[in-house]
Coordinates of C-alpha atoms in Angstrom, one line a residue:
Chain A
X1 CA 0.0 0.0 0.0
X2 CA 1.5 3.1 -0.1
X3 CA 0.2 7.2 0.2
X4 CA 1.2 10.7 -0.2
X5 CA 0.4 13.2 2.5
X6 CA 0.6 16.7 1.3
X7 CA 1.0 19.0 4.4
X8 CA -0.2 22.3 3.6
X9 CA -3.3 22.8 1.3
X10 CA -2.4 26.4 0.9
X11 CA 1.3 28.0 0.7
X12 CA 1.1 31.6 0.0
X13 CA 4.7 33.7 -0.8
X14 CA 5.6 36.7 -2.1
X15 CA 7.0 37.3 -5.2
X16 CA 10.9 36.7 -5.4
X17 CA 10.6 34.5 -2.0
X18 CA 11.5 31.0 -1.7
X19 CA 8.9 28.1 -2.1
X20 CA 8.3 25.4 0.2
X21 CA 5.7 22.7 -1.0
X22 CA 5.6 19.7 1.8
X23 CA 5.2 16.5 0.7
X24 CA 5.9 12.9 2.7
X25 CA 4.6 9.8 1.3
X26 CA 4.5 5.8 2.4
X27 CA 5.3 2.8 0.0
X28 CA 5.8 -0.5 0.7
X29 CA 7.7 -0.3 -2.5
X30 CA 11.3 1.5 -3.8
X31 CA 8.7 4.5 -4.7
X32 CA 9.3 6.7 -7.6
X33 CA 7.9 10.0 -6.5
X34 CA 6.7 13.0 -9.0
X35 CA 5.4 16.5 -8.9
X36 CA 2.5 17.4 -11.0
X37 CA 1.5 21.5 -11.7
X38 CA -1.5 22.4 -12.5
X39 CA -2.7 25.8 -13.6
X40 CA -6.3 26.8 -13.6
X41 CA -8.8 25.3 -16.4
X42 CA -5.6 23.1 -17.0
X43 CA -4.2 19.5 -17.3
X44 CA -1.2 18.3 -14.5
X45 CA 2.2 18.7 -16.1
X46 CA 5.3 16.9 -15.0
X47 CA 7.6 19.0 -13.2
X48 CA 10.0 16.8 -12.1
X49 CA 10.3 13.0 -11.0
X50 CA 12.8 10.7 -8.6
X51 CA 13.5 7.3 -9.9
X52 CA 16.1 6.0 -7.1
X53 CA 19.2 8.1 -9.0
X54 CA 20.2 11.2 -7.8
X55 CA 18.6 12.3 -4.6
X56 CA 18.2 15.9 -5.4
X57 CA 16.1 16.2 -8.4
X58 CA 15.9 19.2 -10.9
X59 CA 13.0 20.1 -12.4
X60 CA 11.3 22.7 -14.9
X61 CA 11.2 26.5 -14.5
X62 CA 13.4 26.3 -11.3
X63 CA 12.2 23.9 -9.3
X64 CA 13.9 21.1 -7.5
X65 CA 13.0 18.2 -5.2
X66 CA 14.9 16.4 -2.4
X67 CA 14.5 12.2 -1.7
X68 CA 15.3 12.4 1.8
X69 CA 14.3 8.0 2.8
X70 CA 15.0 8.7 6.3
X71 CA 12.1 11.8 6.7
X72 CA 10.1 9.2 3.9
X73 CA 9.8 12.9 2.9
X74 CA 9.6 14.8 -0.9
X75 CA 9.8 18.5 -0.6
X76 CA 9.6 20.9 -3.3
X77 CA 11.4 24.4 -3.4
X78 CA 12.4 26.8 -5.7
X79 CA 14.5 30.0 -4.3
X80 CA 12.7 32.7 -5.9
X81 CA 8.6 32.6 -6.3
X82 CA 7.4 34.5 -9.8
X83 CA 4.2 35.3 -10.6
X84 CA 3.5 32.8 -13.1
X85 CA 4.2 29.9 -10.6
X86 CA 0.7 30.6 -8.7
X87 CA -0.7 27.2 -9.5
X88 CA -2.0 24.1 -8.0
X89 CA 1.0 21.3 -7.3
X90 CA 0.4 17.4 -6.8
X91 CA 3.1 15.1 -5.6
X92 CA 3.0 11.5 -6.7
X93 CA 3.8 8.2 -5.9
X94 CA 4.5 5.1 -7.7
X95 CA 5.7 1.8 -6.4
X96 CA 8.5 1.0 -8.4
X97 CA 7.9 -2.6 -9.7
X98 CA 4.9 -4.7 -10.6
X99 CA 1.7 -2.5 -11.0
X100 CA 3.7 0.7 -10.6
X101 CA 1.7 2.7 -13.5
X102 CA -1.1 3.2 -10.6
X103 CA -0.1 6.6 -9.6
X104 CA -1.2 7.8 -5.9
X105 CA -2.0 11.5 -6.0
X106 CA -2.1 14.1 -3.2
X107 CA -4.6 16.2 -2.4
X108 CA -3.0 18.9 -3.6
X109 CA -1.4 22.4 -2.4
X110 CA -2.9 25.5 -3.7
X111 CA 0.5 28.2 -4.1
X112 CA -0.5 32.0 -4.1
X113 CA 2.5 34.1 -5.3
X114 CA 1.7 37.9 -4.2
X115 CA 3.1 40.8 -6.2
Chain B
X1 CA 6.2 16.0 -27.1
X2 CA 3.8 13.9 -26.1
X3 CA 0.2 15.4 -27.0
X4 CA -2.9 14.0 -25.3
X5 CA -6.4 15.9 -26.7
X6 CA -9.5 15.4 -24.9
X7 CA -12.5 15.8 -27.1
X8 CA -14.3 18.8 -24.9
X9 CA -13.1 21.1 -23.1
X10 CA -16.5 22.3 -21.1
X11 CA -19.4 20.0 -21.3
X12 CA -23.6 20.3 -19.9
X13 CA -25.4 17.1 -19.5
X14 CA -28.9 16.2 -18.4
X15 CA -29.4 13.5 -15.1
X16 CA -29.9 10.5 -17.0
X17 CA -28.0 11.1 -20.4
X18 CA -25.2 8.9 -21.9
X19 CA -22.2 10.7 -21.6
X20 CA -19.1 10.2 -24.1
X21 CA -15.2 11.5 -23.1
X22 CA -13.1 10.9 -25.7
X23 CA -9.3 10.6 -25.1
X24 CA -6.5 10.8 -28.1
X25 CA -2.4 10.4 -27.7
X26 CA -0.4 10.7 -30.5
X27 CA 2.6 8.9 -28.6
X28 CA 1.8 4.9 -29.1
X29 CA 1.5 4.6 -25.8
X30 CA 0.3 1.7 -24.2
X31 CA -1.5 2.9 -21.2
X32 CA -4.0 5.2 -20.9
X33 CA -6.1 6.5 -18.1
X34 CA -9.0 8.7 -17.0
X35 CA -9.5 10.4 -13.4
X36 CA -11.8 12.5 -11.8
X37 CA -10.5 15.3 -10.4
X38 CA -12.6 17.2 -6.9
X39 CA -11.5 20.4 -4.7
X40 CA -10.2 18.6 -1.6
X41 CA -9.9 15.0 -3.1
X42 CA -6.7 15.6 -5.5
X43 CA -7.3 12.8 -8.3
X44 CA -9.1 9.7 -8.6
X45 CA -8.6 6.8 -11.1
X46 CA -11.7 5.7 -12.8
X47 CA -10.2 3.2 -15.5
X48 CA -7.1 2.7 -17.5
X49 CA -6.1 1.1 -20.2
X50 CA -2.8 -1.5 -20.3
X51 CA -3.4 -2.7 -24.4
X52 CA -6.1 -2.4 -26.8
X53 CA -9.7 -4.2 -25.8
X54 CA -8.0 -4.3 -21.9
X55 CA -9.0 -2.3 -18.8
X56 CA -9.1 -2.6 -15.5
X57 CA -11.2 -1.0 -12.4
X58 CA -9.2 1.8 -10.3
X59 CA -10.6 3.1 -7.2
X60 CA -14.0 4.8 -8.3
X61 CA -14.9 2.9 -10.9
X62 CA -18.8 2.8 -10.1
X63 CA -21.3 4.2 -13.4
X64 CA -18.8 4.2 -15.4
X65 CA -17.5 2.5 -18.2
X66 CA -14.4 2.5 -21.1
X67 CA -13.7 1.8 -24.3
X68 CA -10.1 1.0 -25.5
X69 CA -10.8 0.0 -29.6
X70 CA -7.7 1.7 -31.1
X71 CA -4.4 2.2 -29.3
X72 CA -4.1 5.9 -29.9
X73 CA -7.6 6.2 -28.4
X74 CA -9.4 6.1 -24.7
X75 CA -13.4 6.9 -24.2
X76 CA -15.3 7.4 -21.0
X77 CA -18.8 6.7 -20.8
X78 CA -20.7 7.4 -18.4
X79 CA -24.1 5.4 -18.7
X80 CA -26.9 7.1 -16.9
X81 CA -25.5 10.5 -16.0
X82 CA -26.1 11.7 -12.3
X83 CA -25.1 15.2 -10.5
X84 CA -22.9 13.4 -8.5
X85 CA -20.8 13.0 -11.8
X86 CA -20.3 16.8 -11.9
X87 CA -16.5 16.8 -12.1
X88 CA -13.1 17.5 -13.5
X89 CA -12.3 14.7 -16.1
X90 CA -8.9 13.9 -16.7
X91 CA -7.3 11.7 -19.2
X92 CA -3.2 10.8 -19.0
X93 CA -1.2 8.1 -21.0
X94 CA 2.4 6.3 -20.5
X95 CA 4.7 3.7 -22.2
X96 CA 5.2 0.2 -21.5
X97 CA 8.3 -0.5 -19.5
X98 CA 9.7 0.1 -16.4
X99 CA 11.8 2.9 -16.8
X100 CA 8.4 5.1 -18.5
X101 CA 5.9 3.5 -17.5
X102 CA 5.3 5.7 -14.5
X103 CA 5.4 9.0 -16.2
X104 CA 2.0 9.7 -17.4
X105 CA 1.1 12.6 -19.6
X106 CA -2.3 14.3 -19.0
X107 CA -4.4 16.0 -21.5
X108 CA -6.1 19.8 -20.5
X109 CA -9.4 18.0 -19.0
X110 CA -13.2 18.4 -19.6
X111 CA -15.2 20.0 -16.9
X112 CA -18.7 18.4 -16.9
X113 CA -21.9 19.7 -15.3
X114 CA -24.5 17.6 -15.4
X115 CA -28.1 19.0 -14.3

């Protein structure tokens, strides 16, 4: 079995801040472990994934993502917010292995980037 | 890149209605999946798809059905439409293998509204 908890529904920053998105998870598995965006009236896209390489993950548009097995934890930060970054963000786990296109979603954390 | 269409973008149904959501990648994936996506509930897998003329329940699989005739292409059909089917519709695809498998790709979603 495995799950992702998402921490904070809402993370709001200001502009040129740093981003914190809290993410820990549970697998029974090796887990591979993504982060979705979503921006309003749109589809998730893949900002980054973790696939048991390099524990520190880079991502699109600035973003990066630490494994940290100990925690079972999956943050995602970026140093500086922009305004286009306001979006929804889903992190993602897969049980690497048999069966491990069923993705488990979180619930999701709403970012606000003030001006 | 990996394009995945979704056949509307906004829909309005009637209670009762058959509903059709048509899914299209132009990748050759294998897999393909739809969710449903609620404020507070992140994303929920209705179906997917592992080959042609295959599926297989996720969690909320209940008045709905699929249709998996062509590779490239993914419907969701929703029988008798109810309000409770009001919803964010979400369709994503992904290779075969290990090392893609995970990685889905999502399409932009239909929002349905069913009075």
């Amino acid at each position: 079995a495995q799950s992702v908890t998402q921490l904070d529904s809402h993370v709001s920053v200001s502009e040129g801040t740093p981003v914190l998105l809290r993410c820990n998870y549970s697998s029974s598995y090796s887990p591979s472990l993504f982060w979705y965006v979503q921006h309003p009236n749109k589809g998730l896209q893949l900002l980054l994934k973790y696939t048991s390489a390099a524990t520190l993950v880079k991502g699109i548009n600035g973003f990066e993502a630490e494994f940290k097995k100990s925690e079972t934890s999956f943050h995602l930060t970026k140093p500086s917010a922009h305004m286009s970054d306001a979006a929804e963000y889903f992190c993602v786990v897969s049980p690497s292995g048999a069966g491990s296109y069923q993705l488990t979603f979180g619930k999701g954390t709403k970012l606000s980037v003030i001006p | 890149d990996v394009k995945v269409t979704q056949s509307s973008r906004y829909l309005v149904k009637r209670t009762g209605e058959k509903v059709f959501l048509e899914c299209v990648q132009d990748m050759d994936h294998e897999n393909m999946f739809w969710y449903r996506q609620d404020p507070g509930l992140g994303l929920r897998l209705i179906y997917f798809s592992y080959d042609v003329k295959m599926k297989e329940k996720g969690d909320i699989p209940e008045g709905y059905s699929v249709s998996r005739e062509k590779k490239e292409r993914f419907s969701l059909i929703l029988e008798s439409a109810s309000t409770n089917q009001t919803s964010m519709y979400l369709c994503a695809s992904s290779g075969a293998g290990t090392e893609v498998q995970e990685t889905q790709y999502f399409g932009p979603g239909t929002r349905l509204l069913v009075l």
